mmCIF file of C-alpha atoms in Angstrom:
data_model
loop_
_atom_site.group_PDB
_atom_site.id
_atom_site.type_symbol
_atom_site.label_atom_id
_atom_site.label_comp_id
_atom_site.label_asym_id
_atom_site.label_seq_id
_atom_site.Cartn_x
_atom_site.Cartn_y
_atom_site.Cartn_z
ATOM 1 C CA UNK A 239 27.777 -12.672 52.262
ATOM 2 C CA UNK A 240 26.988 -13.281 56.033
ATOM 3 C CA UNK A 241 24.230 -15.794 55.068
ATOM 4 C CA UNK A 242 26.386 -18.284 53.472
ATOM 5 C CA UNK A 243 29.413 -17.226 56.290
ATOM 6 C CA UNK A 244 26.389 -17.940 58.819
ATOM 7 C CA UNK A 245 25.485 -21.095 56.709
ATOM 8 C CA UNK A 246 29.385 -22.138 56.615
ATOM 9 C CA UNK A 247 29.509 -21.536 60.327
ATOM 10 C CA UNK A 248 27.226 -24.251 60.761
ATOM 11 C CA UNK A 249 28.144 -27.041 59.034
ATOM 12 C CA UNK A 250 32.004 -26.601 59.913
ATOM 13 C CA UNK A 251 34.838 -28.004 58.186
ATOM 14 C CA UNK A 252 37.216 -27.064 55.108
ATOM 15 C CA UNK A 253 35.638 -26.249 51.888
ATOM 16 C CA UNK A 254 37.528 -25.173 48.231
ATOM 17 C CA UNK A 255 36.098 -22.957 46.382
ATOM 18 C CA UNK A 256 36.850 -21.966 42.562
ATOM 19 C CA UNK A 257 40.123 -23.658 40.930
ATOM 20 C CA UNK A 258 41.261 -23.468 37.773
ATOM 21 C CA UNK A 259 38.249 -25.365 36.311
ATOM 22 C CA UNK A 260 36.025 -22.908 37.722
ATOM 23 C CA UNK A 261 34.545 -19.306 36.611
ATOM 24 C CA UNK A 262 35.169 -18.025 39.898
ATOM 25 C CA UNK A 263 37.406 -14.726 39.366
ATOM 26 C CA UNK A 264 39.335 -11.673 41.423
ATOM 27 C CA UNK A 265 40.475 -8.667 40.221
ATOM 28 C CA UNK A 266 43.477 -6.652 40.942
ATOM 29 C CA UNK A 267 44.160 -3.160 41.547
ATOM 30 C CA UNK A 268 44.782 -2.530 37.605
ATOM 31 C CA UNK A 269 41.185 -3.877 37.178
ATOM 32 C CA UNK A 270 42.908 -7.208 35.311
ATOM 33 C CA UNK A 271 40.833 -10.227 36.431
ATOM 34 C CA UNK A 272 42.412 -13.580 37.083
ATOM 35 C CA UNK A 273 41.392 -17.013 38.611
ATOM 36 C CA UNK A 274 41.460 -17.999 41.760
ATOM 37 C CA UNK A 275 41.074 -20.574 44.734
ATOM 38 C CA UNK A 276 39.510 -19.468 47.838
ATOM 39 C CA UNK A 277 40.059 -22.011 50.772
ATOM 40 C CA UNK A 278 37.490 -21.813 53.918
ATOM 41 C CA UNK A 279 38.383 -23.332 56.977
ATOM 42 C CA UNK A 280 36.299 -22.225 60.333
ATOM 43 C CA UNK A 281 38.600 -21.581 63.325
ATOM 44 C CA UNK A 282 36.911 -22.326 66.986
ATOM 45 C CA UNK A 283 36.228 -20.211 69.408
ATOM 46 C CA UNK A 284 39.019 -18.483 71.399
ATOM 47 C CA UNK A 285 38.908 -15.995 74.649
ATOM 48 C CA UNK A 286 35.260 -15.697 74.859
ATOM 49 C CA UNK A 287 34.789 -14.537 70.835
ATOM 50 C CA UNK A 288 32.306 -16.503 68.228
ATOM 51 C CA UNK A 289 34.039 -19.212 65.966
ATOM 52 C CA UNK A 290 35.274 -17.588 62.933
ATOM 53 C CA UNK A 291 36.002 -17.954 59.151
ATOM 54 C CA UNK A 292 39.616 -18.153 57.824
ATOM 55 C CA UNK A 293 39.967 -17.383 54.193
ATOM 56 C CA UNK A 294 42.962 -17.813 51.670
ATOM 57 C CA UNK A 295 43.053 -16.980 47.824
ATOM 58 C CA UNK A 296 45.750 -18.415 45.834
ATOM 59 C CA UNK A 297 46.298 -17.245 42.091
ATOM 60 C CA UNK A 298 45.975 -20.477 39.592
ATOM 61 C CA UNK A 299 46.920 -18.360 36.573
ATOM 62 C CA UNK A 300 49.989 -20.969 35.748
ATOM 63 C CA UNK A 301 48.260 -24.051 36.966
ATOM 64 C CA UNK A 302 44.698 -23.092 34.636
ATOM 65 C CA UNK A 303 47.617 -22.126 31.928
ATOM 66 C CA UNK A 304 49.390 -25.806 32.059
ATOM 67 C CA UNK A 305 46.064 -27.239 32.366
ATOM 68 C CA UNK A 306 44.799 -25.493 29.304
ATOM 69 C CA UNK A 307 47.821 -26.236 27.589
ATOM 70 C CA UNK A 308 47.259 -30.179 28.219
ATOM 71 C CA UNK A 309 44.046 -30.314 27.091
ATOM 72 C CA UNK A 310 44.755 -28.617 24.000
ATOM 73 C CA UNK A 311 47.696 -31.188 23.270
ATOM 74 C CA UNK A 312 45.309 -33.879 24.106
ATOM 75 C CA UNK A 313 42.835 -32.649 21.591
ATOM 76 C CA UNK A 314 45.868 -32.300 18.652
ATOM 77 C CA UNK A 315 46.568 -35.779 19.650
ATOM 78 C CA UNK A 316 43.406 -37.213 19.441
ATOM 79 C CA UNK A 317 42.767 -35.250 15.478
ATOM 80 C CA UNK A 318 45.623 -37.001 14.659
ATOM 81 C CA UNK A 319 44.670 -40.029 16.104
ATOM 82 C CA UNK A 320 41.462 -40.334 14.502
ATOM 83 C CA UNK A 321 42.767 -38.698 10.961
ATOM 84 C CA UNK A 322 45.008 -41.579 10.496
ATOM 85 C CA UNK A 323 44.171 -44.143 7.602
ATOM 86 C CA UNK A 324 46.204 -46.899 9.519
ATOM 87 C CA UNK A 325 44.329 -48.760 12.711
ATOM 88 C CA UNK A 326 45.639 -47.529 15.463
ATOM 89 C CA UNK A 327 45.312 -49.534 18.858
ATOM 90 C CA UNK A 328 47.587 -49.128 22.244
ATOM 91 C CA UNK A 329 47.782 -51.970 24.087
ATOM 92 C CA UNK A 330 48.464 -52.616 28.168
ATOM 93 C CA UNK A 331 49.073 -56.018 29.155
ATOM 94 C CA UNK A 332 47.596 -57.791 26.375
ATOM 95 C CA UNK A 333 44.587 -55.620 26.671
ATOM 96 C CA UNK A 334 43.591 -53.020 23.912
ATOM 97 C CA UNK A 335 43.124 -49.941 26.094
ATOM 98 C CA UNK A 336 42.677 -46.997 23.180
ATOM 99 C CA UNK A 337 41.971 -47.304 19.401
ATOM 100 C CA UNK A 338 41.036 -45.035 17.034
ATOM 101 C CA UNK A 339 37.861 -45.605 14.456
ATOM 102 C CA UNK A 340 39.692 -46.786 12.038
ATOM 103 C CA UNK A 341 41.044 -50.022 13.696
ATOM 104 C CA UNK A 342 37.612 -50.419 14.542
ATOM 105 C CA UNK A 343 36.435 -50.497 11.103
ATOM 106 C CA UNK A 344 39.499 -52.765 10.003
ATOM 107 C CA UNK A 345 37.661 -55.480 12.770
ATOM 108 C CA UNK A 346 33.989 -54.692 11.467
ATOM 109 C CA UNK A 347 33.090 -53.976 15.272
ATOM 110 C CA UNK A 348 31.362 -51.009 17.094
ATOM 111 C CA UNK A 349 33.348 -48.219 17.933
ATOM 112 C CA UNK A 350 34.977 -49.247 20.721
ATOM 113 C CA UNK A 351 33.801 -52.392 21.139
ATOM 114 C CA UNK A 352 37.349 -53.753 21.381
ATOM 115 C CA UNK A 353 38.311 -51.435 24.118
ATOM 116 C CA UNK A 354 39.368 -53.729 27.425
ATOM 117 C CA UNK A 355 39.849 -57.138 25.612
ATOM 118 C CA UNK A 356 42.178 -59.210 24.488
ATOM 119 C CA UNK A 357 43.451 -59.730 21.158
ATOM 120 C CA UNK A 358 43.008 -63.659 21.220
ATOM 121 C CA UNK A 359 39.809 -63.167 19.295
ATOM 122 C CA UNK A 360 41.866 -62.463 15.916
ATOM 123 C CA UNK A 361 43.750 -65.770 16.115
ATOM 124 C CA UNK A 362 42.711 -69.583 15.435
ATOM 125 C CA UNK A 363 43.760 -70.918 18.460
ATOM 126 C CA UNK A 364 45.278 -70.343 21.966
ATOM 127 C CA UNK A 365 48.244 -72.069 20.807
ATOM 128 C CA UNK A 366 48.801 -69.610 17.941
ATOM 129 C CA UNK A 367 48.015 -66.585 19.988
ATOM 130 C CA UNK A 368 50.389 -67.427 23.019
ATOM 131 C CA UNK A 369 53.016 -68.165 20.152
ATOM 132 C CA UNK A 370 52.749 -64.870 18.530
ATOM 133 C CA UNK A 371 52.856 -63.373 21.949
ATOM 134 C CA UNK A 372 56.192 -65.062 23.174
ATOM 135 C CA UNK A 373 57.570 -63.753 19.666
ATOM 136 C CA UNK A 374 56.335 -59.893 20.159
ATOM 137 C CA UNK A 375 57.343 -60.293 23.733
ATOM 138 C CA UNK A 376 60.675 -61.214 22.763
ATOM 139 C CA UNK A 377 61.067 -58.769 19.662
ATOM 140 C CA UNK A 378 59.677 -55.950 21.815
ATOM 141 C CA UNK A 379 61.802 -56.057 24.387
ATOM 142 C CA UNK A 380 65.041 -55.391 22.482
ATOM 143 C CA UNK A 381 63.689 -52.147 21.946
ATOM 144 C CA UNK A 382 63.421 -53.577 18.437
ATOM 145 C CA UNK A 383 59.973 -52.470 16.099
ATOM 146 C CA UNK A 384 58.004 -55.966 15.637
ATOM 147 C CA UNK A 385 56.826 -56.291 12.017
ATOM 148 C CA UNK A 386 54.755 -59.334 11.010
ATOM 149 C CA UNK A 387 51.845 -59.680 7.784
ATOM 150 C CA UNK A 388 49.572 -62.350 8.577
ATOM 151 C CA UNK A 389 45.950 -63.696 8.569
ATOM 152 C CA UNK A 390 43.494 -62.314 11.109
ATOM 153 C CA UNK A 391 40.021 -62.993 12.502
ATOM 154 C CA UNK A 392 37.328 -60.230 12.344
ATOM 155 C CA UNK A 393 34.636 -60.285 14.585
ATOM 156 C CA UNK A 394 32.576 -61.564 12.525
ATOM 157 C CA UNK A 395 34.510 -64.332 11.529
ATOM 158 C CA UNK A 396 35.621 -63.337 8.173
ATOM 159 C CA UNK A 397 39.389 -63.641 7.414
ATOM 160 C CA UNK A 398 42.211 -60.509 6.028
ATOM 161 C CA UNK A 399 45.549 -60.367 5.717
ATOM 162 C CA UNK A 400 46.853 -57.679 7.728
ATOM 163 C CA UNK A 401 50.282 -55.911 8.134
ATOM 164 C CA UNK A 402 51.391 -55.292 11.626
ATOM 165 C CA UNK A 403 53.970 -52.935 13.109
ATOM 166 C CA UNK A 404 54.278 -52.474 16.785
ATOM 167 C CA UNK A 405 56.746 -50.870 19.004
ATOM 168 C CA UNK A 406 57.128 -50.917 22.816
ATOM 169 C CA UNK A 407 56.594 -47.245 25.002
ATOM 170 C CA UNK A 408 59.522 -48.460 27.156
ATOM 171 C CA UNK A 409 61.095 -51.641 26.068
ATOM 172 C CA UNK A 410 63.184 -52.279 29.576
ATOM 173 C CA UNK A 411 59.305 -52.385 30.770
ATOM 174 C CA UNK A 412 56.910 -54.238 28.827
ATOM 175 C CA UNK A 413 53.770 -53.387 31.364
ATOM 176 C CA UNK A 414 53.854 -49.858 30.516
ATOM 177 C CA UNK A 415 52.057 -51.124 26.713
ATOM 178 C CA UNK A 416 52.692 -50.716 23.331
ATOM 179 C CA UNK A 417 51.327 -48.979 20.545
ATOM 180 C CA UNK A 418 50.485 -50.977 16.962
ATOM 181 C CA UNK A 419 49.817 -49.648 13.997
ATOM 182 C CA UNK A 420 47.615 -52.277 11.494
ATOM 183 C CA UNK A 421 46.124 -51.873 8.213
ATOM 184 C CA UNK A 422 44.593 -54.139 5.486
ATOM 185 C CA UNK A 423 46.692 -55.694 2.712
ATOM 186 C CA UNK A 424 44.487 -58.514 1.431
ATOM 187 C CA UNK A 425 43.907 -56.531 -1.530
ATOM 188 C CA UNK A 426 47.813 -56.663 -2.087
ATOM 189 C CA UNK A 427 48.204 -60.141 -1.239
ATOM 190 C CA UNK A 428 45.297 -61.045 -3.739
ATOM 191 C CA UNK A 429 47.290 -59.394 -6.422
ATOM 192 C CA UNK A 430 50.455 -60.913 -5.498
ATOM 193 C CA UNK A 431 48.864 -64.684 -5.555
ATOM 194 C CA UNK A 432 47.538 -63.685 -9.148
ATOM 195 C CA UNK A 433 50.883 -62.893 -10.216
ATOM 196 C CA UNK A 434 53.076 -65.936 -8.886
ATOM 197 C CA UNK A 435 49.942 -68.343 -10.171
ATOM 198 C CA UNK A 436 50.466 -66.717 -13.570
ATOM 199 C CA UNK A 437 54.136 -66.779 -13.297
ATOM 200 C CA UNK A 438 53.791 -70.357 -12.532
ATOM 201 C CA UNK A 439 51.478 -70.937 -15.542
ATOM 202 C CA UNK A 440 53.560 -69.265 -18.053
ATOM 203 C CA UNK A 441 56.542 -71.533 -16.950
ATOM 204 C CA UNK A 442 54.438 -74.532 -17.263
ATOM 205 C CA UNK A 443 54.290 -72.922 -21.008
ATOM 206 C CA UNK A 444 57.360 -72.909 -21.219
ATOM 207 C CA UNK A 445 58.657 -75.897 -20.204
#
Protein backbone atom coordinates (compact mmCIF):
# COMPACT_ATOMS: atom_id res chain seq x y z
CA UNK A 1 0.00 0.00 0.00
CA UNK A 2 2.50 2.88 -0.80
CA UNK A 3 -0.20 5.49 0.07
CA UNK A 4 -0.57 4.64 3.61
CA UNK A 5 3.59 3.67 3.65
CA UNK A 6 3.79 7.35 2.07
CA UNK A 7 1.14 8.52 4.70
CA UNK A 8 3.18 6.58 7.59
CA UNK A 9 6.32 8.19 6.29
CA UNK A 10 5.00 11.37 7.24
CA UNK A 11 3.76 11.39 10.42
CA UNK A 12 6.76 9.19 11.85
CA UNK A 13 6.82 7.24 14.87
CA UNK A 14 5.83 3.54 16.06
CA UNK A 15 2.44 2.34 15.33
CA UNK A 16 0.72 -1.44 16.28
CA UNK A 17 -1.30 -2.76 14.15
CA UNK A 18 -3.81 -5.86 14.62
CA UNK A 19 -3.46 -7.88 18.09
CA UNK A 20 -5.33 -10.42 19.27
CA UNK A 21 -8.49 -8.26 19.62
CA UNK A 22 -8.31 -7.45 16.11
CA UNK A 23 -9.59 -9.11 12.64
CA UNK A 24 -6.41 -8.43 11.14
CA UNK A 25 -5.11 -11.95 9.71
CA UNK A 26 -1.93 -13.74 7.71
CA UNK A 27 -1.84 -16.78 6.11
CA UNK A 28 0.74 -19.40 5.84
CA UNK A 29 2.08 -21.43 3.18
CA UNK A 30 -0.65 -24.31 3.91
CA UNK A 31 -3.25 -21.53 3.26
CA UNK A 32 -4.20 -21.79 7.33
CA UNK A 33 -4.90 -18.20 8.47
CA UNK A 34 -3.91 -16.99 11.89
CA UNK A 35 -3.72 -13.62 13.83
CA UNK A 36 -1.27 -11.40 13.94
CA UNK A 37 0.56 -8.12 15.16
CA UNK A 38 2.31 -6.06 12.70
CA UNK A 39 4.65 -3.40 14.39
CA UNK A 40 5.73 -0.18 12.16
CA UNK A 41 8.51 1.76 13.15
CA UNK A 42 10.16 4.28 10.37
CA UNK A 43 13.98 4.10 10.33
CA UNK A 44 15.86 7.57 9.20
CA UNK A 45 17.70 8.15 6.54
CA UNK A 46 21.14 6.51 6.09
CA UNK A 47 24.02 6.97 3.23
CA UNK A 48 22.13 9.22 1.04
CA UNK A 49 18.77 6.69 0.79
CA UNK A 50 14.97 7.93 1.74
CA UNK A 51 13.79 7.11 5.40
CA UNK A 52 12.27 3.78 5.41
CA UNK A 53 9.60 1.47 6.98
CA UNK A 54 10.59 -1.43 9.33
CA UNK A 55 7.97 -4.05 9.73
CA UNK A 56 7.61 -7.07 12.23
CA UNK A 57 4.67 -9.68 12.50
CA UNK A 58 4.43 -11.67 15.54
CA UNK A 59 1.89 -14.70 15.74
CA UNK A 60 -0.74 -14.06 18.82
CA UNK A 61 -2.35 -17.47 18.28
CA UNK A 62 -1.59 -18.42 22.21
CA UNK A 63 -2.01 -14.96 23.56
CA UNK A 64 -5.82 -14.50 21.48
CA UNK A 65 -6.19 -18.35 22.83
CA UNK A 66 -5.55 -17.37 26.75
CA UNK A 67 -7.41 -14.31 26.13
CA UNK A 68 -10.38 -16.14 24.76
CA UNK A 69 -10.11 -18.57 27.34
CA UNK A 70 -10.45 -15.69 30.14
CA UNK A 71 -13.23 -14.20 28.86
CA UNK A 72 -15.09 -17.26 28.56
CA UNK A 73 -14.32 -18.10 32.37
CA UNK A 74 -15.38 -14.65 33.15
CA UNK A 75 -18.67 -15.13 31.45
CA UNK A 76 -19.25 -18.84 33.42
CA UNK A 77 -18.50 -16.81 36.41
CA UNK A 78 -20.68 -14.13 36.00
CA UNK A 79 -23.98 -16.97 34.99
CA UNK A 80 -23.23 -18.25 38.10
CA UNK A 81 -23.01 -15.19 39.76
CA UNK A 82 -26.20 -13.87 38.73
CA UNK A 83 -28.08 -17.52 38.89
CA UNK A 84 -27.54 -17.59 42.53
CA UNK A 85 -30.70 -17.22 44.89
CA UNK A 86 -28.35 -15.94 47.75
CA UNK A 87 -27.10 -11.99 47.56
CA UNK A 88 -23.97 -12.00 46.58
CA UNK A 89 -21.69 -8.84 47.26
CA UNK A 90 -17.59 -8.67 47.31
CA UNK A 91 -16.37 -6.22 49.31
CA UNK A 92 -12.77 -4.07 49.24
CA UNK A 93 -12.08 -2.04 52.12
CA UNK A 94 -15.40 -1.64 53.47
CA UNK A 95 -16.61 -0.77 50.05
CA UNK A 96 -19.07 -3.08 48.05
CA UNK A 97 -17.17 -3.30 44.76
CA UNK A 98 -19.39 -6.23 42.79
CA UNK A 99 -22.88 -7.67 43.57
CA UNK A 100 -25.03 -9.62 41.78
CA UNK A 101 -29.01 -8.70 41.21
CA UNK A 102 -30.06 -10.52 43.70
CA UNK A 103 -28.37 -8.68 46.67
CA UNK A 104 -29.72 -5.83 45.02
CA UNK A 105 -33.19 -6.92 45.28
CA UNK A 106 -32.60 -8.20 48.99
CA UNK A 107 -31.80 -4.03 49.63
CA UNK A 108 -34.86 -2.85 47.38
CA UNK A 109 -32.22 -0.61 45.43
CA UNK A 110 -31.35 -0.17 41.67
CA UNK A 111 -29.16 -2.52 40.20
CA UNK A 112 -26.11 -1.46 41.24
CA UNK A 113 -26.87 1.25 43.12
CA UNK A 114 -24.81 -0.11 46.02
CA UNK A 115 -21.74 -0.51 43.96
CA UNK A 116 -18.77 1.89 45.62
CA UNK A 117 -20.40 2.48 49.10
CA UNK A 118 -20.24 1.55 52.27
CA UNK A 119 -22.26 -0.78 54.14
CA UNK A 120 -22.98 1.71 57.13
CA UNK A 121 -26.32 2.41 55.53
CA UNK A 122 -27.76 -1.12 56.81
CA UNK A 123 -26.95 -0.37 60.45
CA UNK A 124 -28.60 2.03 63.21
CA UNK A 125 -25.74 3.75 64.14
CA UNK A 126 -21.96 4.37 63.63
CA UNK A 127 -21.41 2.82 66.86
CA UNK A 128 -23.07 -0.44 65.80
CA UNK A 129 -21.47 -0.51 62.42
CA UNK A 130 -17.77 0.10 63.63
CA UNK A 131 -18.67 -2.70 66.27
CA UNK A 132 -19.69 -5.24 63.80
CA UNK A 133 -16.68 -4.28 61.82
CA UNK A 134 -13.99 -4.78 64.65
CA UNK A 135 -15.85 -8.28 65.11
CA UNK A 136 -15.65 -9.37 61.18
CA UNK A 137 -12.24 -7.85 61.19
CA UNK A 138 -11.22 -9.97 63.90
CA UNK A 139 -13.17 -13.25 62.82
CA UNK A 140 -11.86 -12.76 59.28
CA UNK A 141 -8.58 -12.65 59.86
CA UNK A 142 -8.16 -16.10 61.44
CA UNK A 143 -8.94 -17.33 58.20
CA UNK A 144 -12.11 -18.28 60.06
CA UNK A 145 -15.84 -17.98 57.92
CA UNK A 146 -17.81 -15.05 59.88
CA UNK A 147 -21.45 -16.10 60.39
CA UNK A 148 -23.86 -13.65 62.06
CA UNK A 149 -28.18 -13.38 61.60
CA UNK A 150 -29.21 -10.03 62.43
CA UNK A 151 -31.49 -7.01 61.66
CA UNK A 152 -30.67 -4.84 58.66
CA UNK A 153 -31.64 -1.51 57.09
CA UNK A 154 -32.96 -1.42 53.46
CA UNK A 155 -32.71 1.52 51.58
CA UNK A 156 -35.73 2.41 52.06
CA UNK A 157 -35.79 2.18 55.57
CA UNK A 158 -37.72 -0.89 56.11
CA UNK A 159 -36.20 -3.52 58.49
CA UNK A 160 -35.27 -7.79 57.70
CA UNK A 161 -33.57 -10.14 59.39
CA UNK A 162 -30.84 -11.36 57.38
CA UNK A 163 -28.30 -14.28 57.60
CA UNK A 164 -24.77 -13.43 56.85
CA UNK A 165 -21.77 -15.56 55.89
CA UNK A 166 -18.57 -14.01 54.81
CA UNK A 167 -15.15 -15.25 54.24
CA UNK A 168 -11.86 -13.39 53.58
CA UNK A 169 -9.92 -13.90 49.77
CA UNK A 170 -6.66 -13.90 51.78
CA UNK A 171 -7.05 -13.73 55.47
CA UNK A 172 -3.10 -12.79 56.25
CA UNK A 173 -4.39 -9.63 54.05
CA UNK A 174 -7.58 -8.15 54.79
CA UNK A 175 -7.24 -5.26 51.87
CA UNK A 176 -7.40 -7.73 49.21
CA UNK A 177 -11.67 -7.96 50.21
CA UNK A 178 -13.98 -10.42 51.00
CA UNK A 179 -16.78 -12.03 49.52
CA UNK A 180 -20.42 -12.34 51.57
CA UNK A 181 -23.02 -14.27 50.83
CA UNK A 182 -26.65 -12.78 52.44
CA UNK A 183 -30.11 -13.85 52.11
CA UNK A 184 -33.49 -13.11 53.82
CA UNK A 185 -34.72 -15.08 56.84
CA UNK A 186 -37.40 -12.82 58.32
CA UNK A 187 -39.85 -15.16 57.09
CA UNK A 188 -38.07 -17.86 59.35
CA UNK A 189 -37.62 -15.72 62.21
CA UNK A 190 -41.43 -14.75 62.04
CA UNK A 191 -42.22 -18.38 62.35
CA UNK A 192 -39.85 -19.03 65.02
CA UNK A 193 -41.32 -15.97 67.31
CA UNK A 194 -44.84 -17.64 66.65
CA UNK A 195 -43.67 -20.77 67.98
CA UNK A 196 -41.74 -19.75 71.30
CA UNK A 197 -44.90 -17.14 71.96
CA UNK A 198 -47.12 -20.22 71.70
CA UNK A 199 -44.79 -22.35 73.58
CA UNK A 200 -44.85 -19.74 76.17
CA UNK A 201 -48.69 -19.59 76.16
CA UNK A 202 -49.29 -23.20 76.45
CA UNK A 203 -46.98 -23.23 79.60
CA UNK A 204 -48.84 -20.41 81.05
CA UNK A 205 -51.73 -23.24 80.53
CA UNK A 206 -50.13 -25.30 82.16
CA UNK A 207 -48.96 -23.92 85.05
Amino acid sequence: HPTLRSGFKAVGGRREMGGSQSSLRGLRKDGTEFPLEVGLSLLPAVGGREPSVCASVRDVTERKRDQDAMRLASAEQTSMFEAATLGIVFFKNSVIVRCNSRFDALFHSERGAQIGQSPRAWYDSEEDFSQTLKEVYEQLSTGATYHNERELLRLDGTRFWCELSGAAVDHTDLSKGSVWMLTDITARKAGERALGDERARLLQILE
